[in-house]
PDB file of C-alpha atoms and ligand atoms in Angstrom:
ATOM      1  CA  MET W   9       0.000   0.000   0.000  1.00 50.00           C
ATOM      2  CA  ASP W  10       1.361   3.448  -0.904  1.00 54.00           C
ATOM      3  CA  SER W  11       0.882   5.408   2.316  1.00 49.00           C
ATOM      4  CA  SER W  12       1.320   8.751   0.529  1.00 58.00           C
ATOM      5  CA  GLU W  13      -2.023   8.228  -1.264  1.00 74.00           C
ATOM      6  CA  VAL W  14      -4.078   6.821   1.580  1.00 80.00           C
ATOM      7  CA  VAL W  15      -5.666   8.941   4.293  1.00 87.00           C
ATOM      8  CA  PRO W  16      -5.045   7.289   7.664  1.00 93.00           C
ATOM      9  CA  SER W  17      -8.002   6.027   9.652  1.00 95.00           C
ATOM     10  CA  LEU W  18      -6.350   6.896  12.979  1.00 97.00           C
ATOM     11  CA  VAL W  19      -3.784   9.599  13.630  1.00 98.00           C
ATOM     12  CA  VAL W  20      -2.260   9.949  17.086  1.00 98.00           C
ATOM     13  CA  ASP W  21      -0.066  13.032  17.094  1.00 97.00           C
ATOM     14  CA  LYS W  22       2.420  13.921  19.848  1.00 97.00           C
ATOM     15  CA  LEU W  23       0.067  12.477  22.433  1.00 97.00           C
ATOM     16  CA  GLU W  24       0.658  13.213  26.089  1.00 97.00           C
ATOM     17  CA  ALA W  25      -1.308  11.620  28.925  1.00 97.00           C
ATOM     18  CA  GLY W  26      -0.941  10.163  32.389  1.00 97.00           C
ATOM     19  CA  TYR W  27      -2.586   9.665  35.750  1.00 96.00           C
ATOM     20  CA  GLY W  28      -3.102  12.737  37.914  1.00 89.00           C
ATOM     21  CA  GLY W  29       0.262  14.455  38.126  1.00 86.00           C
ATOM     22  CA  MET W  30       2.166  11.466  36.744  1.00 95.00           C
ATOM     23  CA  GLN W  31       2.894  11.837  33.025  1.00 97.00           C
ATOM     24  CA  VAL W  32       3.193   8.486  31.191  1.00 98.00           C
ATOM     25  CA  LEU W  33       3.026   9.393  27.481  1.00 98.00           C
ATOM     26  CA  TRP W  34       5.540  11.962  26.276  1.00 97.00           C
ATOM     27  CA  GLY W  35       4.513  12.768  22.727  1.00 97.00           C
ATOM     28  CA  VAL W  36       3.565   9.445  21.078  1.00 97.00           C
ATOM     29  CA  ASP W  37       2.885   9.293  17.319  1.00 97.00           C
ATOM     30  CA  VAL W  38       0.927   6.411  15.767  1.00 97.00           C
ATOM     31  CA  SER W  39      -1.152   6.170  12.626  1.00 97.00           C
ATOM     32  CA  VAL W  40      -3.205   3.326  11.166  1.00 97.00           C
ATOM     33  CA  LEU W  41      -4.226   3.210   7.506  1.00 97.00           C
ATOM     34  CA  PRO W  42      -7.613   1.801   6.470  1.00 96.00           C
ATOM     35  CA  GLY W  43      -7.395  -2.002   6.325  1.00 96.00           C
ATOM     36  CA  GLU W  44      -4.012  -2.065   8.039  1.00 96.00           C
ATOM     37  CA  VAL W  45      -2.920  -4.085  11.082  1.00 97.00           C
ATOM     38  CA  VAL W  46      -0.500  -2.160  13.283  1.00 98.00           C
ATOM     39  CA  VAL W  47       1.033  -4.011  16.214  1.00 97.00           C
ATOM     40  CA  LEU W  48       2.143  -1.736  19.021  1.00 96.00           C
ATOM     41  CA  LEU W  49       5.003  -3.386  20.870  1.00 94.00           C
ATOM     42  CA  GLY W  50       6.343  -2.323  24.215  1.00 91.00           C
ATOM     43  CA  ALA W  51       7.580  -3.876  27.437  1.00 88.00           C
ATOM     44  CA  ASN W  52       5.649  -3.915  30.697  1.00 88.00           C
ATOM     45  CA  GLY W  53       4.922  -0.370  31.765  1.00 91.00           C
ATOM     46  CA  ALA W  54       5.925   1.182  28.411  1.00 92.00           C
ATOM     47  CA  GLY W  55       2.542   2.912  28.219  1.00 95.00           C
ATOM     48  CA  LYS W  56       0.597   0.719  25.777  1.00 96.00           C
ATOM     49  CA  THR W  57      -2.587   0.505  27.847  1.00 97.00           C
ATOM     50  CA  THR W  58      -2.359   4.199  28.681  1.00 98.00           C
ATOM     51  CA  LEU W  59      -2.089   5.004  24.962  1.00 98.00           C
ATOM     52  CA  LEU W  60      -5.084   2.843  23.994  1.00 98.00           C
ATOM     53  CA  LYS W  61      -7.198   4.212  26.848  1.00 97.00           C
ATOM     54  CA  THR W  62      -6.394   7.747  25.758  1.00 98.00           C
ATOM     55  CA  ILE W  63      -7.347   6.909  22.155  1.00 98.00           C
ATOM     56  CA  MET W  64     -10.679   5.610  23.455  1.00 97.00           C
ATOM     57  CA  GLY W  65     -11.254   8.646  25.690  1.00 97.00           C
ATOM     58  CA  LEU W  66     -11.085   6.617  28.899  1.00 96.00           C
ATOM     59  CA  LEU W  67      -8.222   8.910  29.914  1.00 96.00           C
ATOM     60  CA  PRO W  68      -7.919  12.571  28.895  1.00 95.00           C
ATOM     61  CA  ASN W  69      -4.955  13.688  26.808  1.00 95.00           C
ATOM     62  CA  THR W  70      -2.920  16.506  28.291  1.00 95.00           C
ATOM     63  CA  GLY W  71      -1.201  17.298  24.999  1.00 97.00           C
ATOM     64  CA  GLY W  72      -1.222  16.349  21.321  1.00 97.00           C
ATOM     65  CA  SER W  73      -4.285  14.984  19.531  1.00 97.00           C
ATOM     66  CA  VAL W  74      -6.212  11.928  18.389  1.00 97.00           C
ATOM     67  CA  SER W  75      -8.065  12.018  15.041  1.00 97.00           C
ATOM     68  CA  PHE W  76     -10.243   9.375  13.453  1.00 96.00           C
ATOM     69  CA  ASP W  77     -11.287   9.583   9.808  1.00 94.00           C
ATOM     70  CA  GLY W  78     -10.202  13.222   9.849  1.00 92.00           C
ATOM     71  CA  ASN W  79     -12.214  14.190  12.965  1.00 93.00           C
ATOM     72  CA  ARG W  80     -10.567  15.313  16.197  1.00 95.00           C
ATOM     73  CA  LEU W  81     -11.699  13.011  19.023  1.00 95.00           C
ATOM     74  CA  ASP W  82     -10.114  14.829  21.953  1.00 90.00           C
ATOM     75  CA  ALA W  83     -13.340  16.322  23.299  1.00 89.00           C
ATOM     76  CA  MET W  84     -15.498  13.244  22.722  1.00 95.00           C
ATOM     77  CA  ARG W  85     -16.698  10.802  25.349  1.00 95.00           C
ATOM     78  CA  PRO W  86     -15.796   7.093  24.995  1.00 95.00           C
ATOM     79  CA  ASP W  87     -19.356   6.182  23.922  1.00 93.00           C
ATOM     80  CA  GLN W  88     -19.248   8.843  21.200  1.00 95.00           C
ATOM     81  CA  ARG W  89     -15.987   7.368  19.908  1.00 96.00           C
ATOM     82  CA  VAL W  90     -17.611   3.914  19.839  1.00 94.00           C
ATOM     83  CA  ARG W  91     -20.572   5.307  17.894  1.00 93.00           C
ATOM     84  CA  MET W  92     -18.174   6.870  15.406  1.00 94.00           C
ATOM     85  CA  GLY W  93     -16.991   3.352  14.564  1.00 95.00           C
ATOM     86  CA  ILE W  94     -14.170   2.489  16.964  1.00 97.00           C
ATOM     87  CA  SER W  95     -14.334  -0.731  18.914  1.00 96.00           C
ATOM     88  CA  PHE W  96     -12.177  -1.470  21.960  1.00 96.00           C
ATOM     89  CA  MET W  97     -11.176  -4.803  23.457  1.00 94.00           C
ATOM     90  CA  SER W  98      -9.636  -4.392  26.895  1.00 90.00           C
ATOM     91  CA  GLU W  99      -7.336  -7.005  28.408  1.00 87.00           C
ATOM     92  CA  LEU W 100     -10.370  -8.578  30.096  1.00 82.00           C
ATOM     93  CA  GLY W 101     -12.429  -8.478  26.906  1.00 82.00           C
ATOM     94  CA  VAL W 102     -15.706  -9.939  28.240  1.00 92.00           C
ATOM     95  CA  PHE W 103     -18.170  -9.781  31.145  1.00 95.00           C
ATOM     96  CA  PRO W 104     -17.719 -13.170  32.867  1.00 95.00           C
ATOM     97  CA  GLY W 105     -21.061 -12.892  34.720  1.00 96.00           C
ATOM     98  CA  LEU W 106     -23.092 -12.517  31.504  1.00 97.00           C
ATOM     99  CA  SER W 107     -23.903 -15.258  29.009  1.00 98.00           C
ATOM    100  CA  ILE W 108     -22.121 -15.333  25.672  1.00 97.00           C
ATOM    101  CA  GLU W 109     -25.206 -13.986  23.924  1.00 97.00           C
ATOM    102  CA  GLU W 110     -25.657 -11.237  26.533  1.00 97.00           C
ATOM    103  CA  ASN W 111     -22.021 -10.225  26.087  1.00 97.00           C
ATOM    104  CA  LEU W 112     -22.734  -9.654  22.414  1.00 97.00           C
ATOM    105  CA  ARG W 113     -26.099  -7.970  22.981  1.00 96.00           C
ATOM    106  CA  VAL W 114     -24.680  -5.360  25.368  1.00 94.00           C
ATOM    107  CA  THR W 115     -22.142  -4.475  22.698  1.00 93.00           C
ATOM    108  CA  GLY W 116     -25.072  -3.524  20.486  1.00 92.00           C
ATOM    109  CA  HIS W 117     -26.359  -0.954  22.993  1.00 87.00           C
ATOM    110  CA  GLY W 118     -28.095   1.874  21.135  1.00 88.00           C
ATOM    111  CA  LEU W 119     -28.620  -0.124  17.922  1.00 92.00           C
ATOM    112  CA  SER W 120     -32.173  -1.024  16.842  1.00 94.00           C
ATOM    113  CA  ARG W 121     -33.554  -4.401  17.917  1.00 94.00           C
ATOM    114  CA  LYS W 122     -33.659  -5.477  14.285  1.00 96.00           C
ATOM    115  CA  THR W 123     -29.990  -4.596  13.744  1.00 96.00           C
ATOM    116  CA  VAL W 124     -28.973  -6.423  16.921  1.00 96.00           C
ATOM    117  CA  THR W 125     -30.839  -9.563  15.784  1.00 96.00           C
ATOM    118  CA  GLN W 126     -29.248  -9.354  12.361  1.00 97.00           C
ATOM    119  CA  ARG W 127     -25.761  -8.777  13.728  1.00 96.00           C
ATOM    120  CA  LEU W 128     -26.184 -11.645  16.199  1.00 97.00           C
ATOM    121  CA  SER W 129     -27.057 -14.065  13.410  1.00 97.00           C
ATOM    122  CA  GLU W 130     -24.045 -12.878  11.386  1.00 96.00           C
ATOM    123  CA  ILE W 131     -21.775 -13.344  14.419  1.00 96.00           C
ATOM    124  CA  TRP W 132     -23.156 -16.876  14.989  1.00 97.00           C
ATOM    125  CA  THR W 133     -22.301 -17.733  11.374  1.00 95.00           C
ATOM    126  CA  GLN W 134     -18.825 -16.310  11.759  1.00 92.00           C
ATOM    127  CA  PHE W 135     -18.240 -17.908  15.185  1.00 93.00           C
ATOM    128  CA  PRO W 136     -20.186 -21.214  15.254  1.00 94.00           C
ATOM    129  CA  ASP W 137     -18.210 -22.309  18.330  1.00 92.00           C
ATOM    130  CA  LEU W 138     -19.796 -19.437  20.280  1.00 95.00           C
ATOM    131  CA  PHE W 139     -23.288 -20.158  18.923  1.00 96.00           C
ATOM    132  CA  ALA W 140     -23.121 -23.692  20.334  1.00 94.00           C
ATOM    133  CA  ARG W 141     -22.530 -22.275  23.827  1.00 96.00           C
ATOM    134  CA  ARG W 142     -24.501 -19.025  23.533  1.00 96.00           C
ATOM    135  CA  ARG W 143     -26.522 -19.489  26.745  1.00 97.00           C
ATOM    136  CA  GLU W 144     -23.515 -20.359  28.912  1.00 97.00           C
ATOM    137  CA  LEU W 145     -21.772 -17.795  31.105  1.00 97.00           C
ATOM    138  CA  ALA W 146     -18.716 -16.198  29.500  1.00 96.00           C
ATOM    139  CA  GLY W 147     -16.958 -17.003  32.782  1.00 95.00           C
ATOM    140  CA  SER W 148     -17.327 -20.721  32.032  1.00 95.00           C
ATOM    141  CA  LEU W 149     -15.282 -20.420  28.820  1.00 94.00           C
ATOM    142  CA  SER W 150     -11.582 -21.290  28.675  1.00 91.00           C
ATOM    143  CA  GLY W 151      -9.172 -18.364  28.510  1.00 90.00           C
ATOM    144  CA  GLY W 152      -8.717 -18.874  24.772  1.00 90.00           C
ATOM    145  CA  GLN W 153     -12.464 -19.008  24.063  1.00 92.00           C
ATOM    146  CA  ARG W 154     -13.014 -15.877  26.155  1.00 93.00           C
ATOM    147  CA  LYS W 155     -10.607 -14.034  23.895  1.00 93.00           C
ATOM    148  CA  ILE W 156     -12.487 -15.302  20.838  1.00 94.00           C
ATOM    149  CA  LEU W 157     -15.690 -13.945  22.412  1.00 95.00           C
ATOM    150  CA  GLY W 158     -13.861 -10.658  23.006  1.00 95.00           C
ATOM    151  CA  VAL W 159     -12.895 -10.602  19.326  1.00 94.00           C
ATOM    152  CA  ALA W 160     -16.503 -11.383  18.324  1.00 95.00           C
ATOM    153  CA  ARG W 161     -17.644  -8.458  20.480  1.00 95.00           C
ATOM    154  CA  THR W 162     -15.287  -6.123  18.638  1.00 95.00           C
ATOM    155  CA  GLN W 163     -16.873  -7.245  15.355  1.00 93.00           C
ATOM    156  CA  PHE W 164     -20.467  -6.731  16.490  1.00 95.00           C
ATOM    157  CA  ARG W 165     -20.921  -3.105  15.416  1.00 94.00           C
ATOM    158  CA  LYS W 166     -18.972  -3.543  12.155  1.00 94.00           C
ATOM    159  CA  PRO W 167     -16.393  -1.017  13.355  1.00 95.00           C
ATOM    160  CA  ARG W 168     -14.101   0.922  11.046  1.00 96.00           C
ATOM    161  CA  LEU W 169     -11.278   0.674  13.588  1.00 97.00           C
ATOM    162  CA  ILE W 170     -10.577  -1.980  16.216  1.00 97.00           C
ATOM    163  CA  VAL W 171      -8.304  -1.260  19.156  1.00 97.00           C
ATOM    164  CA  MET W 172      -7.143  -4.317  21.152  1.00 97.00           C
ATOM    165  CA  ASP W 173      -5.189  -4.285  24.381  1.00 96.00           C
ATOM    166  CA  GLU W 174      -2.896  -7.247  24.903  1.00 95.00           C
ATOM    167  CA  PRO W 175      -5.181 -10.082  23.813  1.00 94.00           C
ATOM    168  CA  SER W 176      -2.497 -12.613  24.790  1.00 93.00           C
ATOM    169  CA  ALA W 177      -2.781 -11.667  28.488  1.00 91.00           C
ATOM    170  CA  GLY W 178      -3.310 -14.770  30.600  1.00 89.00           C
ATOM    171  CA  LEU W 179      -3.155 -17.202  27.660  1.00 91.00           C
ATOM    172  CA  SER W 180      -0.881 -20.218  27.286  1.00 89.00           C
ATOM    173  CA  PRO W 181       1.414 -20.209  24.204  1.00 90.00           C
ATOM    174  CA  LEU W 182      -0.851 -22.712  22.395  1.00 89.00           C
ATOM    175  CA  PHE W 183      -3.934 -20.509  22.844  1.00 91.00           C
ATOM    176  CA  VAL W 184      -1.929 -17.441  21.816  1.00 93.00           C
ATOM    177  CA  SER W 185      -0.995 -19.144  18.535  1.00 93.00           C
ATOM    178  CA  GLN W 186      -4.617 -20.183  17.957  1.00 92.00           C
ATOM    179  CA  LEU W 187      -5.784 -16.636  18.618  1.00 94.00           C
ATOM    180  CA  VAL W 188      -3.220 -15.208  16.189  1.00 96.00           C
ATOM    181  CA  ASP W 189      -4.352 -17.754  13.541  1.00 95.00           C
ATOM    182  CA  ARG W 190      -7.971 -16.723  14.091  1.00 93.00           C
ATOM    183  CA  LEU W 191      -7.175 -13.019  13.788  1.00 95.00           C
ATOM    184  CA  ILE W 192      -5.163 -13.659  10.609  1.00 96.00           C
ATOM    185  CA  ALA W 193      -8.145 -15.581   9.144  1.00 94.00           C
ATOM    186  CA  ILE W 194     -10.594 -12.780  10.048  1.00 94.00           C
ATOM    187  CA  HIS W 195      -8.261 -10.190   8.558  1.00 94.00           C
ATOM    188  CA  ALA W 196      -7.873 -12.205   5.331  1.00 94.00           C
ATOM    189  CA  GLU W 197     -11.668 -12.348   5.064  1.00 92.00           C
ATOM    190  CA  GLN W 198     -12.614  -8.774   5.849  1.00 90.00           C
ATOM    191  CA  ARG W 199      -9.517  -6.573   6.153  1.00 92.00           C
ATOM    192  CA  MET W 200      -9.809  -5.206   9.656  1.00 94.00           C
ATOM    193  CA  THR W 201      -8.307  -1.850  10.504  1.00 96.00           C
ATOM    194  CA  LEU W 202      -6.603  -2.890  13.709  1.00 97.00           C
ATOM    195  CA  LEU W 203      -4.323  -1.352  16.314  1.00 98.00           C
ATOM    196  CA  LEU W 204      -3.226  -4.100  18.675  1.00 97.00           C
ATOM    197  CA  ALA W 205      -0.962  -3.604  21.687  1.00 97.00           C
ATOM    198  CA  GLU W 206       1.190  -6.568  22.657  1.00 95.00           C
ATOM    199  CA  GLN W 207       4.421  -7.643  24.195  1.00 90.00           C
ATOM    200  CA  ASN W 208       4.151 -11.145  22.741  1.00 90.00           C
ATOM    201  CA  VAL W 209       6.220 -11.502  19.578  1.00 88.00           C
ATOM    202  CA  ARG W 210       3.872 -14.182  18.198  1.00 91.00           C
ATOM    203  CA  PHE W 211       1.703 -11.274  17.042  1.00 94.00           C
ATOM    204  CA  LEU W 212       4.389 -10.214  14.563  1.00 92.00           C
ATOM    205  CA  ARG W 213       2.832 -12.795  12.184  1.00 93.00           C
ATOM    206  CA  LEU W 214      -0.314 -10.667  12.087  1.00 95.00           C
ATOM    207  CA  ALA W 215       1.442  -7.291  11.817  1.00 96.00           C
ATOM    208  CA  GLU W 216       1.656  -5.241   8.638  1.00 95.00           C
ATOM    209  CA  ARG W 217       3.469  -2.461  10.489  1.00 96.00           C
ATOM    210  CA  ILE W 218       5.105  -2.268  13.878  1.00 96.00           C
ATOM    211  CA  VAL W 219       5.261   0.630  16.274  1.00 96.00           C
ATOM    212  CA  VAL W 220       7.462   0.326  19.343  1.00 94.00           C
ATOM    213  CA  ILE W 221       7.051   2.523  22.392  1.00 94.00           C
ATOM    214  CA  GLU W 222       9.472   2.680  25.248  1.00 92.00           C
ATOM    215  CA  GLY W 223       9.119   4.757  28.391  1.00 93.00           C
ATOM    216  CA  GLY W 224       6.050   6.490  26.948  1.00 95.00           C
ATOM    217  CA  ARG W 225       7.919   7.626  23.811  1.00 95.00           C
ATOM    218  CA  SER W 226       7.790   6.448  20.199  1.00 93.00           C
ATOM    219  CA  ARG W 227      10.910   4.398  19.528  1.00 92.00           C
ATOM    220  CA  PHE W 228      10.273   2.790  16.118  1.00 95.00           C
ATOM    221  CA  ASP W 229       7.684   2.801  13.325  1.00 96.00           C
ATOM    222  CA  GLY W 230       8.189   0.581  10.298  1.00 95.00           C
ATOM    223  CA  SER W 231       7.471  -2.653   8.461  1.00 94.00           C
ATOM    224  CA  VAL W 232       8.069  -6.073   9.986  1.00 91.00           C
ATOM    225  CA  GLU W 233      11.148  -6.401   7.729  1.00 91.00           C
ATOM    226  CA  GLU W 234      12.515  -3.053   8.960  1.00 93.00           C
ATOM    227  CA  PHE W 235      11.876  -4.157  12.540  1.00 92.00           C
ATOM    228  CA  GLU W 236      13.693  -7.443  11.909  1.00 87.00           C
ATOM    229  CA  GLN W 237      16.649  -5.530  10.438  1.00 89.00           C
ATOM    230  CA  ASN W 238      16.827  -2.943  13.222  1.00 86.00           C
ATOM    231  CA  GLU W 239      19.169  -4.680  15.640  1.00 83.00           C
ATOM    232  CA  ASN W 240      18.962  -1.905  18.278  1.00 80.00           C
ATOM    233  CA  VAL W 241      15.196  -1.996  18.608  1.00 80.00           C
ATOM    234  CA  LYS W 242      14.976  -5.744  18.168  1.00 77.00           C
ATOM    235  CA  ASP W 243      17.661  -6.437  20.756  1.00 71.00           C
ATOM    236  CA  ALA W 244      16.041  -4.090  23.255  1.00 67.00           C
ATOM    237  CA  PHE W 245      12.685  -5.736  22.691  1.00 67.00           C
ATOM    238  CA  PHE W 246      13.751  -9.376  22.398  1.00 62.00           C
ATOM    239  CA  GLY W 247      16.141  -8.886  25.307  1.00 55.00           C
ATOM    240  CA  ILE W 248      13.139  -8.085  27.466  1.00 51.00           C
ATOM    241  CA  GLU W 249      11.281 -11.063  25.984  1.00 53.00           C
ATOM    242  CA  ARG W 250      14.172 -13.375  26.835  1.00 48.00           C
ATOM    243  CA  MET W 251      14.365 -12.063  30.378  1.00 45.00           C
ATOM    244  CA  GLU W 252      10.680 -12.692  30.869  1.00 47.00           C
ATOM    245  CA  SER W 253      10.539 -16.177  29.339  1.00 44.00           C
TER     246      SER W 253
HETATM  247  P1  ATP Q  64       1.538  -3.672  30.703  1.00 63.45           P
HETATM  248  O1  ATP Q  64       1.898  -4.559  29.570  1.00 63.45           O
HETATM  249  O2  ATP Q  64       2.223  -4.041  31.975  1.00 63.45           O
HETATM  250  O3  ATP Q  64       0.067  -3.429  30.852  1.00 63.45           O
HETATM  251  P2  ATP Q  64       1.740  -1.089  29.442  1.00 63.45           P
HETATM  252  O4  ATP Q  64       2.746  -0.843  28.374  1.00 63.45           O
HETATM  253  O5  ATP Q  64       0.343  -1.310  29.021  1.00 63.45           O
HETATM  254  O6  ATP Q  64       2.243  -2.276  30.332  1.00 63.45           O
HETATM  255  P3  ATP Q  64       0.684   0.973  31.132  1.00 63.45           P
HETATM  256  O7  ATP Q  64      -0.296   0.051  31.804  1.00 63.45           O
HETATM  257  O8  ATP Q  64       0.178   1.955  30.175  1.00 63.45           O
HETATM  258  O9  ATP Q  64       1.847   0.124  30.430  1.00 63.45           O
HETATM  259  O10 ATP Q  64       1.500   1.696  32.292  1.00 63.45           O
HETATM  260  C1  ATP Q  64       2.409   2.765  32.014  1.00 63.45           C
HETATM  261  C2  ATP Q  64       2.810   3.394  33.339  1.00 63.45           C
HETATM  262  O11 ATP Q  64       1.656   3.983  33.935  1.00 63.45           O
HETATM  263  C3  ATP Q  64       3.388   2.417  34.344  1.00 63.45           C
HETATM  264  O12 ATP Q  64       4.434   3.064  35.021  1.00 63.45           O
HETATM  265  C4  ATP Q  64       2.235   2.147  35.282  1.00 63.45           C
HETATM  266  O13 ATP Q  64       2.686   1.865  36.565  1.00 63.45           O
HETATM  267  C5  ATP Q  64       1.482   3.483  35.254  1.00 63.45           C
HETATM  268  N1  ATP Q  64       0.045   3.293  35.496  1.00 63.45           N
HETATM  269  C6  ATP Q  64      -0.774   2.460  34.814  1.00 63.45           C
HETATM  270  N2  ATP Q  64      -2.036   2.556  35.262  1.00 63.45           N
HETATM  271  C7  ATP Q  64      -2.020   3.479  36.252  1.00 63.45           C
HETATM  272  C8  ATP Q  64      -3.003   4.049  37.126  1.00 63.45           C
HETATM  273  N3  ATP Q  64      -4.290   3.671  37.046  1.00 63.45           N
HETATM  274  N4  ATP Q  64      -2.603   4.979  38.010  1.00 63.45           N
HETATM  275  C9  ATP Q  64      -1.312   5.368  38.096  1.00 63.45           C
HETATM  276  N5  ATP Q  64      -0.334   4.878  37.299  1.00 63.45           N
HETATM  277  C10 ATP Q  64      -0.668   3.957  36.396  1.00 63.45           C
END
């Protein structure tokens, strides 16, 4: 894709944010083109969750800006950002105390009953494994299946941008690989526009571009090949991976 001709879906420009008086993001830049999968890599505490929460409006930005499809989001509430077509999957991803079907229905809040019914039937076709267990509590699902339900929830409103926070959290390596395979299959089918924060390198298989943040600052932005060739960034990142494994 020639990025000079395509208007980005999401533009995060010199973003600053934090908690109370504690600044965490120090001018982060990220953009996502329509139909592109950007994997945001960063070690524990690098500021990934803080960045995604600020994009969603769950935290205010203290500097810089967030734009989606050319509109500034800074003053919008989280629900307004969702209605504009952004879908967010937090690390938890689902409500364990609700059934699988209820988890999907609440995602359709504000849509007409007819649309919800239609979207549910489309989701059941796309995720037959969830349909089979639709009346069971989400809390009864395995960790891997919960993440699949979380992914299904992000699909429910046919978003134009999906933002996912560390979907590998709490999953065994086998489930992580299965989740990556599933996301690759969904992307091949319908070209998601996806910004996904991770520290698990298995997600590089899904990435079309990689952004690395470190200490709340942008450290790298490039293709997977450029990432692989950048020994400084790779060593810093894989060094952390090795220490943690
Ligand atoms: P992880 O993979 O561990 O979730 P992360 O890259 O998502 O890491 P953040 O959760 O954004 O990192 O945390 C960035 C910094 O902000 C850390 O120093 C963390 O301690 C701090 N922080 C996170 N949440 C809060 C909070 N609610 N209040 C105060 N500080 C916070």
